[in-house]
Amino acid sequence: MLASYNLLKNIVDLDGISPKEIADKLTFAGLEVEGIEYLAQASNLVIGQILEVQNHPDSNHLHILKVDEGEKYGVEQIVCGAPNVRVGLKVIVARPGAKLPAKDIVICKSTIRGVESNGMCCALNELGVDKLYLTEAQINGIEELNDDAPVGEENVLAYLGLDDVVFDINVLANRSDCLALYSIAKELGSLFNRKVNIPTPIKYDEVDSEFITSSDTEDCPQFSIKAVKGVVTKPSPLWLQRALMAEGIRSINNIVDIGNYVMLLTGQPLHMYDMKKLKGNKFVVKNNFEGDLVALDEKSYHIENGDLVVTNNDVPVCLAGTMGLLNVAIDDHTIDIAIEAANFKGSTVRKTGNRLGLSSESSARFQKGINPYQDEFVLDLTAQLLVELAEAKVVCKTVRYSTLDENDTKIECSISYINSRLGTTFTKEEIVNVLTRLNIKVCDVDGDNFLAFPPDYRIDLKCDADLSEEVIRYIGFGAIKSILPEMPTTTGGYTSFQQKRLNLRNLLINQGFNEVLTYALVSPKLNDSFVVLNNDEPYVILNPMTVEHSITRRGLVASMLEVIEYNIAHQQKDLAFFEVSGIDTKTQVYQELCVCLNGSKNIRGLLEKKPYDFYDIHGVMEAIFNMLGIDKNRYKEVRLEDSKYYHPGRTTKIMMGKDIIGVCGQVHPTLSKDIGDTYILNLNLTKLFDVRVSSTKMSPVSIYPSVIRDLAFVVNKNVLAGDMIRTMKKNGKSIVKDIQIFDVYQGEFLAKDTKSIAFTITYQDDNKTLVDNDISQAEQSIISALLKEFNAVLRS
């Protein structure tokens, strides 16, 4: 937001306050001034009049001028190369010693091709005026002043209205009210405790209006039209041109300039229609129009359902809040105009502008929010300027449509809350004084509590926290005492979860695995693949860049297999990868591990290799559980047979109670034809890390010998060996130290649907040497328990 120092001085008393002080005060109050620029800069200037013009004897384009610089300086000779010099022309003269920062030069007496020159006749761009605001003639020649310009006037910049300072203010999103000069003036009035004078517009004898206004959409809660007739289109006066120049806007004509000027003052975007081009008297805002419209830039834009369009008797006349249409544009022949002041929903305007690639000062204000209660004031001000600057003859009454209630924003707050939040000890009088200076009405409830009523233009003030921020930004952060908070001295470190995750990574890396990172956004196809650990609903991205990254994934396995495929396609073999990443669904957020093996493992380098198998991936799982101190009795492995993604005979799901915490096994052969046998370990780390385990206990190595016995049992083929081992350990009591499977047999010597499993059992007592009776009792207990639970028959 650009703010003119001269315009602000017309609204608020800034006598004795320098631009630097203003910039500092605004910055510390939350309106950061990013730069201070001057419309023009030069010293030692004077207005002169050309008395004589002669051609330079040694040049085909230079002229020798006699210039009257007034009584103080008299007539001086100046050599000038401008093509538009002529006798009687009044010009800007930079006298010897003049500094022109825009050109980085100092004017001196000089001799140009043998002719003495005592100064320079200047163009405005040589004084620092941006060429954007100048005509070709002004750029290519010296500035031609009006005939009434006073010869000898030394305050040339002030005479031309160029003695202005422009503040470049970074207006934050919550202070959209400061996109209006009136609001910035109120800020300055509060900061410096100076009087602010915003004049009330003149109310003319208004006639009834012929227009009717309404809206068919909630995205336009307020729409007003005011007709002004009999205007004359002509160039704007110099003061208005300079005011717009300071705000970064080029002057067009008095009608357009008035609309821009009022928007800069009030923050309310306006749009003007040529009444002769309208089709009727009924304005309606709609959001269901579809078709192509030609805008003021003479380009065609496709309008979709949902875009806001202003219609006149069902004919589109404006792309609401974004740009007007060419069919009703005002021009040099416009006499009667209808002025629109409306309030359009910012998000709708933003969506339309982004889709069409259109942006403007008006759309920016709608997007950030405007004062919805100032339309009548704004239209009256516009009408006054049209009467004064465009010779308007008739002003009609404002026709207003609104579904807005009166501003009833009421904030309950207390002195103790403000001081507690800010860490201050402000008195009630100090706080009330600040809020009052900010035009916030304060009503006392009791000694501590009060009610605050923000002004209409402060649409950012919604709660007590906002009031506390207003207090501190005006009193200043220097009022907060610099006291270090009291806090206990603690030792930094990882949380238990972080430490376990770090240990897990180190374990896998030390075993030769490489860690990978994959995208958290996947395609719908990948999202439904290899997901066993949850059945949750994923988040779907509203506006994804591609379909391939449109859904937050529910698992890591599908992404890991893509990495495997990519590496194999690039001639990489014998892959051992893992990934630890977060899974975020609509139901839960947790950490997941995926380990993948593909190819072969080296036994003796490249001399001897062995393909990875189920026991390799299962060994990784056992290593992780051992690292975490989770005993085999705490979890159960069940064959996974109902998944189309995993091998039904070489995959187990890992259960803790009724919860599935992992999957360990081989990818289904039909899905791994291109990459070969691939083995996956997929674990829910959050549930796994939450398992409570006892501290590691140390015990001496037993000094008593162990006894090894072999037992073979015939059981139903669906009985799991793991379940049998748990039963054997439970019933063998403390002397069963280890159980290993050494043979599994199914064949012609056994009954149908049965199998034989042979176990090696290690017996040992820490307190004595075992005798046959001890071992026999334990074996009999084991055999009985297996028979009872699994109908297991001891094989002879």
Short mmCIF file of C-alpha atoms in Angstrom, two decimals, residues 529-755:
data_model
loop_
_atom_site.label_atom_id
_atom_site.label_comp_id
_atom_site.label_asym_id
_atom_site.label_seq_id
_atom_site.Cartn_x
_atom_site.Cartn_y
_atom_site.Cartn_z
CA SER A 529 -2.83 -51.93 -2.37
CA PHE A 530 -1.02 -53.92 0.35
CA VAL A 531 -2.91 -52.25 3.22
CA VAL A 532 -3.42 -54.69 6.10
CA LEU A 533 -2.68 -52.64 9.22
CA ASN A 534 -5.74 -50.33 8.95
CA ASN A 535 -9.08 -49.99 7.21
CA ASP A 536 -9.28 -46.21 7.65
CA GLU A 537 -10.55 -43.62 5.21
CA PRO A 538 -7.72 -41.53 3.71
CA TYR A 539 -7.59 -37.79 3.14
CA VAL A 540 -8.24 -36.75 -0.46
CA ILE A 541 -6.50 -33.61 -1.77
CA LEU A 542 -9.05 -31.09 -3.08
CA ASN A 543 -6.86 -29.66 -5.85
CA PRO A 544 -4.05 -32.16 -6.51
CA MET A 545 -1.27 -31.35 -8.97
CA THR A 546 -1.66 -34.84 -10.47
CA VAL A 547 -3.83 -37.90 -9.87
CA GLU A 548 -0.65 -39.78 -8.94
CA HIS A 549 -0.37 -37.59 -5.83
CA SER A 550 -3.98 -37.06 -4.84
CA ILE A 551 -4.49 -39.17 -1.67
CA THR A 552 -2.62 -39.46 1.62
CA ARG A 553 -1.39 -43.04 1.77
CA ARG A 554 -2.64 -45.62 4.27
CA GLY A 555 0.51 -47.76 4.16
CA LEU A 556 4.13 -47.90 3.01
CA VAL A 557 4.31 -51.23 1.20
CA ALA A 558 2.97 -50.11 -2.21
CA SER A 559 5.38 -47.16 -2.28
CA MET A 560 8.27 -49.43 -1.29
CA LEU A 561 7.51 -51.84 -4.16
CA GLU A 562 7.62 -48.92 -6.59
CA VAL A 563 11.13 -48.18 -5.30
CA ILE A 564 12.09 -51.83 -5.83
CA GLU A 565 10.73 -51.77 -9.41
CA TYR A 566 12.57 -48.52 -10.14
CA ASN A 567 15.92 -49.88 -8.90
CA ILE A 568 15.57 -53.18 -10.78
CA ALA A 569 14.71 -51.24 -13.95
CA HIS A 570 18.01 -49.37 -13.45
CA GLN A 571 20.07 -52.57 -13.21
CA GLN A 572 20.32 -52.61 -9.41
CA LYS A 573 20.19 -56.04 -7.78
CA ASP A 574 20.13 -57.62 -4.32
CA LEU A 575 18.09 -54.93 -2.62
CA ALA A 576 17.57 -54.47 1.11
CA PHE A 577 15.52 -51.35 1.88
CA PHE A 578 13.55 -49.93 4.79
CA GLU A 579 11.41 -46.86 5.43
CA VAL A 580 10.04 -45.32 8.63
CA SER A 581 7.29 -42.80 8.03
CA GLY A 582 4.06 -41.41 9.41
CA ILE A 583 0.63 -42.60 8.31
CA ASP A 584 -2.11 -39.98 8.59
CA THR A 585 -5.73 -41.04 8.09
CA LYS A 586 -9.06 -39.56 9.15
CA THR A 587 -9.09 -41.97 12.12
CA GLN A 588 -5.52 -42.11 13.40
CA VAL A 589 -1.95 -40.93 13.06
CA TYR A 590 0.84 -43.42 13.63
CA GLN A 591 4.38 -44.39 12.61
CA GLU A 592 4.91 -47.35 10.31
CA LEU A 593 7.92 -49.44 9.26
CA CYS A 594 8.34 -51.23 5.96
CA VAL A 595 11.32 -53.55 5.35
CA CYS A 596 11.85 -55.13 1.94
CA LEU A 597 14.22 -57.83 0.65
CA ASN A 598 14.69 -58.67 -3.04
CA GLY A 599 17.35 -60.75 -4.76
CA SER A 600 20.11 -62.61 -2.95
CA LYS A 601 22.35 -62.24 0.07
CA ASN A 602 26.09 -62.70 -0.11
CA ILE A 603 27.45 -65.68 1.85
CA ARG A 604 31.08 -65.33 0.73
CA GLY A 605 31.03 -62.14 -1.31
CA LEU A 606 30.22 -62.88 -4.95
CA LEU A 607 31.66 -66.41 -4.64
CA GLU A 608 28.58 -67.72 -2.89
CA LYS A 609 25.12 -66.18 -2.84
CA LYS A 610 21.77 -67.37 -1.56
CA PRO A 611 18.35 -66.02 -2.53
CA TYR A 612 16.46 -64.24 0.21
CA ASP A 613 13.63 -66.33 1.71
CA PHE A 614 10.93 -66.08 4.36
CA TYR A 615 13.34 -66.81 7.18
CA ASP A 616 15.50 -63.83 6.28
CA ILE A 617 12.64 -61.37 6.63
CA HIS A 618 11.35 -63.22 9.69
CA GLY A 619 14.81 -62.96 11.22
CA VAL A 620 14.66 -59.19 10.78
CA MET A 621 11.35 -59.17 12.63
CA GLU A 622 12.79 -61.25 15.48
CA ALA A 623 15.80 -58.95 15.73
CA ILE A 624 13.51 -55.91 16.07
CA PHE A 625 11.40 -57.59 18.75
CA ASN A 626 14.50 -58.69 20.63
CA MET A 627 15.90 -55.15 20.50
CA LEU A 628 12.66 -53.85 21.98
CA GLY A 629 12.65 -56.54 24.68
CA ILE A 630 9.35 -58.04 23.53
CA ASP A 631 9.17 -61.74 24.38
CA LYS A 632 7.66 -64.21 21.93
CA ASN A 633 4.88 -64.91 24.43
CA ARG A 634 3.65 -61.31 23.98
CA TYR A 635 2.62 -61.74 20.34
CA LYS A 636 1.17 -64.37 18.07
CA GLU A 637 1.75 -65.14 14.39
CA VAL A 638 -1.23 -66.25 12.32
CA ARG A 639 -1.09 -67.32 8.69
CA LEU A 640 -2.42 -64.62 6.35
CA GLU A 641 -4.58 -66.42 3.82
CA ASP A 642 -7.25 -63.88 2.86
CA SER A 643 -5.07 -61.32 1.06
CA LYS A 644 -4.58 -61.16 -2.69
CA TYR A 645 -1.36 -59.23 -2.21
CA TYR A 646 0.63 -61.75 -0.13
CA HIS A 647 1.66 -65.39 -0.63
CA PRO A 648 -0.95 -67.42 1.32
CA GLY A 649 1.54 -70.01 2.55
CA ARG A 650 4.51 -67.76 3.33
CA THR A 651 2.96 -64.81 5.11
CA THR A 652 1.95 -64.28 8.72
CA LYS A 653 0.10 -61.47 10.40
CA ILE A 654 1.47 -60.52 13.80
CA MET A 655 -1.17 -60.18 16.51
CA MET A 656 -1.10 -58.60 19.93
CA GLY A 657 -4.40 -59.46 21.50
CA LYS A 658 -7.00 -58.64 18.86
CA ASP A 659 -4.86 -56.01 17.12
CA ILE A 660 -2.85 -56.63 13.95
CA ILE A 661 0.47 -54.91 14.50
CA GLY A 662 2.32 -56.27 11.50
CA VAL A 663 2.66 -58.46 8.43
CA CYS A 664 5.69 -60.59 7.58
CA GLY A 665 6.01 -62.61 4.41
CA GLN A 666 6.31 -62.83 0.66
CA VAL A 667 4.60 -60.71 -1.98
CA HIS A 668 2.14 -62.79 -4.00
CA PRO A 669 3.99 -64.34 -6.98
CA THR A 670 1.42 -63.03 -9.47
CA LEU A 671 2.29 -59.48 -8.40
CA SER A 672 6.06 -59.92 -8.42
CA LYS A 673 6.62 -61.49 -11.83
CA ASP A 674 8.70 -58.55 -13.05
CA ILE A 675 10.81 -58.13 -9.92
CA GLY A 676 11.19 -61.68 -8.61
CA ASP A 677 10.54 -63.01 -5.12
CA THR A 678 10.14 -60.09 -2.74
CA TYR A 679 9.73 -60.26 1.04
CA ILE A 680 8.02 -57.63 3.19
CA LEU A 681 7.95 -56.79 6.89
CA ASN A 682 5.33 -54.15 7.72
CA LEU A 683 4.94 -53.02 11.36
CA ASN A 684 2.84 -50.47 13.24
CA LEU A 685 5.65 -48.88 15.23
CA THR A 686 3.39 -46.74 17.38
CA LYS A 687 1.64 -49.80 18.83
CA LEU A 688 4.89 -51.72 18.98
CA PHE A 689 6.77 -48.99 20.84
CA ASP A 690 3.89 -48.60 23.28
CA VAL A 691 4.26 -52.19 24.50
CA ARG A 692 5.45 -52.15 28.07
CA VAL A 693 8.42 -54.39 28.70
CA SER A 694 10.28 -55.18 31.89
CA SER A 695 13.83 -54.04 32.38
CA THR A 696 16.54 -56.37 31.17
CA LYS A 697 17.56 -58.70 33.98
CA MET A 698 21.02 -60.15 34.26
CA SER A 699 21.55 -63.72 35.55
CA PRO A 700 24.64 -65.91 35.85
CA VAL A 701 25.29 -68.68 33.37
CA SER A 702 24.09 -71.96 34.84
CA ILE A 703 26.87 -74.23 36.07
CA TYR A 704 24.67 -77.31 35.68
CA PRO A 705 24.58 -79.36 32.46
CA SER A 706 21.70 -79.20 29.97
CA VAL A 707 19.85 -82.19 28.51
CA ILE A 708 18.55 -82.32 24.93
CA ARG A 709 15.61 -84.50 23.91
CA ASP A 710 13.77 -84.81 20.58
CA LEU A 711 9.98 -85.18 20.31
CA ALA A 712 7.87 -85.51 17.16
CA PHE A 713 4.11 -85.01 17.03
CA VAL A 714 1.47 -85.69 14.41
CA VAL A 715 -1.11 -82.91 14.25
CA ASN A 716 -3.68 -81.46 11.92
CA LYS A 717 -1.99 -79.55 9.09
CA ASN A 718 -3.64 -76.28 10.20
CA VAL A 719 -2.07 -76.36 13.68
CA LEU A 720 0.61 -73.68 14.06
CA ALA A 721 4.01 -74.69 15.37
CA GLY A 722 4.29 -71.43 17.26
CA ASP A 723 1.18 -72.22 19.28
CA MET A 724 2.57 -75.65 20.12
CA ILE A 725 5.89 -74.12 21.27
CA ARG A 726 4.07 -71.70 23.58
CA THR A 727 2.12 -74.60 25.14
CA MET A 728 5.27 -76.66 25.55
CA LYS A 729 7.12 -73.83 27.32
CA LYS A 730 4.16 -73.17 29.56
CA ASN A 731 3.77 -76.77 30.67
CA GLY A 732 7.45 -77.65 30.73
CA LYS A 733 7.85 -75.03 33.42
CA SER A 734 11.16 -73.41 34.20
CA ILE A 735 13.43 -76.24 33.11
CA VAL A 736 12.53 -75.87 29.38
CA LYS A 737 15.17 -73.40 28.19
CA ASP A 738 14.81 -73.63 24.41
CA ILE A 739 12.69 -75.32 21.74
CA GLN A 740 13.67 -75.51 18.07
CA ILE A 741 11.92 -77.16 15.10
CA PHE A 742 14.23 -79.45 13.14
CA ASP A 743 11.79 -81.28 10.86
CA VAL A 744 8.34 -80.90 9.30
CA TYR A 745 6.92 -83.78 7.25
CA GLN A 746 3.77 -84.33 5.20
CA GLY A 747 3.42 -87.35 2.96
CA GLU A 748 2.26 -90.85 2.20
CA PHE A 749 3.18 -92.27 5.61
CA LEU A 750 0.79 -89.92 7.41
CA ALA A 751 -2.95 -89.63 7.39
CA LYS A 752 -4.54 -87.09 5.06
CA ASP A 753 -4.59 -83.48 6.33
CA THR A 754 -1.97 -84.17 8.98
CA LYS A 755 1.67 -83.28 9.39
#
